[in-house]
PDB file of C-alpha atoms in Angstrom:
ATOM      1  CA  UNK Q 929     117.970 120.549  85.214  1.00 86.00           C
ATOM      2  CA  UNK Q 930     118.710 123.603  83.220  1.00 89.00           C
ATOM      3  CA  UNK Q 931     121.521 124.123  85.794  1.00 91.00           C
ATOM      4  CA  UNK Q 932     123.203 120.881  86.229  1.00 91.00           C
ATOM      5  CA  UNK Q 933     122.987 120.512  82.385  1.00 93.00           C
ATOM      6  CA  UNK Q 934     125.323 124.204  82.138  1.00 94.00           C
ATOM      7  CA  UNK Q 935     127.627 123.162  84.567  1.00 95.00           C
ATOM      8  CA  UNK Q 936     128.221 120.176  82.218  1.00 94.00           C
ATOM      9  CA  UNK Q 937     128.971 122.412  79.370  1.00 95.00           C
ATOM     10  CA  UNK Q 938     131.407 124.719  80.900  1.00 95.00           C
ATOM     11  CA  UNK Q 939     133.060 122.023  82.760  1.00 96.00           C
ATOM     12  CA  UNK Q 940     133.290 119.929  79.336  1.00 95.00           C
ATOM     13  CA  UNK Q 941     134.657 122.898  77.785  1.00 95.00           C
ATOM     14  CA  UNK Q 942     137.642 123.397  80.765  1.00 95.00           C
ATOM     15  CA  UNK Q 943     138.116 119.829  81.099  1.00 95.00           C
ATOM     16  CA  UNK Q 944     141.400 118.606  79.823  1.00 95.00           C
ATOM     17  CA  UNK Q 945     141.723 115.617  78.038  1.00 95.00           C
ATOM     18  CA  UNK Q 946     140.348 112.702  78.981  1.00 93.00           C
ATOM     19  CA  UNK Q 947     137.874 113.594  81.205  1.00 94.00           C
ATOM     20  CA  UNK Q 948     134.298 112.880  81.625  1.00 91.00           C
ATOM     21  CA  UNK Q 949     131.625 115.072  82.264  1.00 92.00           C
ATOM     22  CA  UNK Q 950     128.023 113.325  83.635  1.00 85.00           C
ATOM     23  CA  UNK Q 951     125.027 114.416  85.806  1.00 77.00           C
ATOM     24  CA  UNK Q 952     124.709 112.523  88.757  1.00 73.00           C
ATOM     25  CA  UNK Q 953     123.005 109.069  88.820  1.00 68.00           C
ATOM     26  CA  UNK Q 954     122.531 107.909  92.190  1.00 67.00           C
ATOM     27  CA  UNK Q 955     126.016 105.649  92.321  1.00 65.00           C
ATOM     28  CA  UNK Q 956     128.260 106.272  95.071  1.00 69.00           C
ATOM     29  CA  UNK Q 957     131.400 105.306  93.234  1.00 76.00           C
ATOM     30  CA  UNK Q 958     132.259 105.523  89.925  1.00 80.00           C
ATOM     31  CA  UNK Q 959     133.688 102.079  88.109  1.00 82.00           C
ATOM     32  CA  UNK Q 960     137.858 103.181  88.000  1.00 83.00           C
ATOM     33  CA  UNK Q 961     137.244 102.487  84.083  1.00 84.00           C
ATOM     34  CA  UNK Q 962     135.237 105.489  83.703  1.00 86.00           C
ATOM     35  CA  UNK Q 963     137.916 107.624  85.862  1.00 90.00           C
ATOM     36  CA  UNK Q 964     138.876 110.988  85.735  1.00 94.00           C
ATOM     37  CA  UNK Q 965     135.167 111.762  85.632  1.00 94.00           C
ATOM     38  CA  UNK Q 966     133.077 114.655  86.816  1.00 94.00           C
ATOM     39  CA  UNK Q 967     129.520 114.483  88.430  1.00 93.00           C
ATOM     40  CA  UNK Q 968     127.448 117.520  88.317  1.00 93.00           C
ATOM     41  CA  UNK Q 969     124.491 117.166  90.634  1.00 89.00           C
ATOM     42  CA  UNK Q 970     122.251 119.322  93.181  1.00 88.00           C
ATOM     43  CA  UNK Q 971     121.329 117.036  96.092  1.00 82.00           C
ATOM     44  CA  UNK Q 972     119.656 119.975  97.995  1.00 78.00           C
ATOM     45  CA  UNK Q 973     117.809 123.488  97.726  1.00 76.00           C
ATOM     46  CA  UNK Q 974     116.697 125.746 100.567  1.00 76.00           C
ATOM     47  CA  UNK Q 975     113.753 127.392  99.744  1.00 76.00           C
ATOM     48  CA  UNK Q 976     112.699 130.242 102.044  1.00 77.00           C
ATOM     49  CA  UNK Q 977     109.646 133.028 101.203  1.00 76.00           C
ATOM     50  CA  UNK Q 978     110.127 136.835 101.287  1.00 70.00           C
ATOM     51  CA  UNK Q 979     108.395 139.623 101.207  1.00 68.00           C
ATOM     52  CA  UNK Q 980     107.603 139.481  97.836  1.00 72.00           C
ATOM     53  CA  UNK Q 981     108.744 135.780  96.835  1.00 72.00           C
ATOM     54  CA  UNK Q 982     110.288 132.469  97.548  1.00 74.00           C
ATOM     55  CA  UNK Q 983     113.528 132.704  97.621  1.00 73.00           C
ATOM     56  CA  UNK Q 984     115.792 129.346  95.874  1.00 76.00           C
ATOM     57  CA  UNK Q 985     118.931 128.568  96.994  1.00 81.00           C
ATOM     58  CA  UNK Q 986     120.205 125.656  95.786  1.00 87.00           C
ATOM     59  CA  UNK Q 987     123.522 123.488  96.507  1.00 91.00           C
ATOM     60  CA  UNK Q 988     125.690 122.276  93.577  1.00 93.00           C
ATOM     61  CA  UNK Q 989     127.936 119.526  93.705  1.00 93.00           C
ATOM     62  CA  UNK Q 990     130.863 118.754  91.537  1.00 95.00           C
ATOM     63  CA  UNK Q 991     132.552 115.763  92.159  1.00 94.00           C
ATOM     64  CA  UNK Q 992     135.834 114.696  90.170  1.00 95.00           C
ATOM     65  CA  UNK Q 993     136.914 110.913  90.729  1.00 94.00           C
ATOM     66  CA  UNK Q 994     139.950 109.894  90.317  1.00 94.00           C
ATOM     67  CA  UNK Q 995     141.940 106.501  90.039  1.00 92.00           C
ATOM     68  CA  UNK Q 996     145.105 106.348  91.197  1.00 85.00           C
ATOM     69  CA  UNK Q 997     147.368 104.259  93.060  1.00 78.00           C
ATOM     70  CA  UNK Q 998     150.020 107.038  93.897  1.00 82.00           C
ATOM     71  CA  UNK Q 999     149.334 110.910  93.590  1.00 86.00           C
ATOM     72  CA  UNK Q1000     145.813 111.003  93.266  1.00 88.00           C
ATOM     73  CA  UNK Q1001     145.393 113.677  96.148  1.00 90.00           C
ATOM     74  CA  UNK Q1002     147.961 116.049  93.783  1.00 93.00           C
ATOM     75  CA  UNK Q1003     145.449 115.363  90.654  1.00 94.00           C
ATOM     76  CA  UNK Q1004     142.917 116.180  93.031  1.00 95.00           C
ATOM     77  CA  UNK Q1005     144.371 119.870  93.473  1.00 94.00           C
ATOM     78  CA  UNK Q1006     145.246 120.035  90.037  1.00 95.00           C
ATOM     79  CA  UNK Q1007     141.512 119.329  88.741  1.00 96.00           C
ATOM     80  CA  UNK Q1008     140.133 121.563  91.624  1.00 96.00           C
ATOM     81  CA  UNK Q1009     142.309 124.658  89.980  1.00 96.00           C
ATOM     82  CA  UNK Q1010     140.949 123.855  86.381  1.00 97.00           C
ATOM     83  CA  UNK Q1011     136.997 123.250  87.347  1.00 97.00           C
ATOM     84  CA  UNK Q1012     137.268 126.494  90.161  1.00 97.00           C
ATOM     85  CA  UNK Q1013     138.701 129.048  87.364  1.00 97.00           C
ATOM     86  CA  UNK Q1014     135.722 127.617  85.093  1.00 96.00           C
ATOM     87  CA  UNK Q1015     133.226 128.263  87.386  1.00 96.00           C
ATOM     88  CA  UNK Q1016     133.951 131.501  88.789  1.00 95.00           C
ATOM     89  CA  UNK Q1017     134.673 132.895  85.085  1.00 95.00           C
ATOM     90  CA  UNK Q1018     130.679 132.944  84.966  1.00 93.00           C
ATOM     91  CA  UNK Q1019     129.492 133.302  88.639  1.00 92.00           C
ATOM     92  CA  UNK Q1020     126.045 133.329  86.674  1.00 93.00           C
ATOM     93  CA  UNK Q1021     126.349 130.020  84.523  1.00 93.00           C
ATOM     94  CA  UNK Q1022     125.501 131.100  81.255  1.00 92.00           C
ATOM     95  CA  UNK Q1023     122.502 132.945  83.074  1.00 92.00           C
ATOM     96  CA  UNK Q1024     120.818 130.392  84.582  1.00 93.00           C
ATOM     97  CA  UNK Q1025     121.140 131.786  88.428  1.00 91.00           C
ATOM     98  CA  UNK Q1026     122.320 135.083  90.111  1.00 90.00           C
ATOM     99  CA  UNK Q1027     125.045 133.695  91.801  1.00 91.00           C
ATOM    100  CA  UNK Q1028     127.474 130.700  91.897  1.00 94.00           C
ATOM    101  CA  UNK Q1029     129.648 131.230  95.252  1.00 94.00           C
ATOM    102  CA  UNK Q1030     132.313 128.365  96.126  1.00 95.00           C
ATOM    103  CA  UNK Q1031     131.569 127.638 100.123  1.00 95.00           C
ATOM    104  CA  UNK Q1032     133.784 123.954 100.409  1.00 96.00           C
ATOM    105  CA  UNK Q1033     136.354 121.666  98.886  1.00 96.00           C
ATOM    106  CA  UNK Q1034     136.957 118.396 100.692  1.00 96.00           C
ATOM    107  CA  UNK Q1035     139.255 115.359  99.275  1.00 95.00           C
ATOM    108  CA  UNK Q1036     138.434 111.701 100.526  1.00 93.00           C
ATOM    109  CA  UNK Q1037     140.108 108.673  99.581  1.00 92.00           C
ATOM    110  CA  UNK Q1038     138.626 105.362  98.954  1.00 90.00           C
ATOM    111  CA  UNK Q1039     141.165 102.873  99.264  1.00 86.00           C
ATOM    112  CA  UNK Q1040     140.609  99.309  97.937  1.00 77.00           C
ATOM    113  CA  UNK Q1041     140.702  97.350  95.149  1.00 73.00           C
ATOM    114  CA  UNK Q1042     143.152  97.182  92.369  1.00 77.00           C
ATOM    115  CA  UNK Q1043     142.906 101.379  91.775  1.00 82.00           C
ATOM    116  CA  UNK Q1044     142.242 103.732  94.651  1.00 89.00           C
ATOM    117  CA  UNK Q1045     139.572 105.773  93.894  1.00 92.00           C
ATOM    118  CA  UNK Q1046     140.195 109.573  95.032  1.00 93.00           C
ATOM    119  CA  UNK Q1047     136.757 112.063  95.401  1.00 94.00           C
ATOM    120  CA  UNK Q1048     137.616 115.998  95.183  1.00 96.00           C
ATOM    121  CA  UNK Q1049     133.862 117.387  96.301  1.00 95.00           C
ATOM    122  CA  UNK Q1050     133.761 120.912  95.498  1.00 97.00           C
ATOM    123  CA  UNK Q1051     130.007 122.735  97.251  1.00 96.00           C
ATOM    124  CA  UNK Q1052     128.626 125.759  95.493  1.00 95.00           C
ATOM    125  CA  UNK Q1053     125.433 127.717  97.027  1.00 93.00           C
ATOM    126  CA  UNK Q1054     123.641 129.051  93.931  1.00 93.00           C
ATOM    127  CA  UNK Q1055     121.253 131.928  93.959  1.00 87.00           C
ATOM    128  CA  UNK Q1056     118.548 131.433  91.476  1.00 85.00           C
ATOM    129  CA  UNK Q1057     115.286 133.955  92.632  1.00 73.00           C
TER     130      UNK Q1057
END
């Protein structure tokens, strides 16, 4: 929690105007109303036992949505520069892991509807003990 709730606040703090900022909540989809938004969530953590201790290595998730009819894979890049440069600025997050390493970006449309919905999904392995 502590983690996803600091991701929040530096991604809050880069976003530009307009955007939200939530945790995740289990929706695949954002309504387009609440669009550009940002969902901070960590669906999975390996957990693997040393020497000495376990070892946590969680996976964050940042997802921005996007509405657009026309474009939205350019607002896509665009967001992916601004929430990047805010994360690796503090590879620790405020001190709540070790280590916050960007391993994938992927960029998926979701045509449909009267707005287009347009998902960048940027992965981040975390080091945390």
């Amino acid at each position: 929690m502590l983690i996803r709730e600091q991701v929040r606040t530096l991604l809050a703090a880069a976003a530009p105007p307009g955007w939200n900022v939530q945790k995740g909540n289990g929706r695949a989809l954002p309504e387009p109303s609440v669009c550009p938004c940002i969902v901070v969530a960590i669906p999975n953590e390996s957990v693997s036992r040393g020497a000495q201790r376990k070892r946590r290595e969680p996976r964050l998730t940042v997802s921005a949505f996007i509405a657009e009819t026309v474009g939205g894979d350019d607002q896509c890049d665009d967001a992916s520069i601004w929430i990047e440069a805010a994360l690796d600025a503090d590879p620790t997050l405020g001190g709540v892991c070790q280590d916050c390493t960007h391993v994938e970006s992927s960029v998926t449309p979701y045509p449909g509807g009267e707005r287009p919905i347009w998902e960048l999904s940027l992965t981040y392995h975390l080091r945390v003990s």
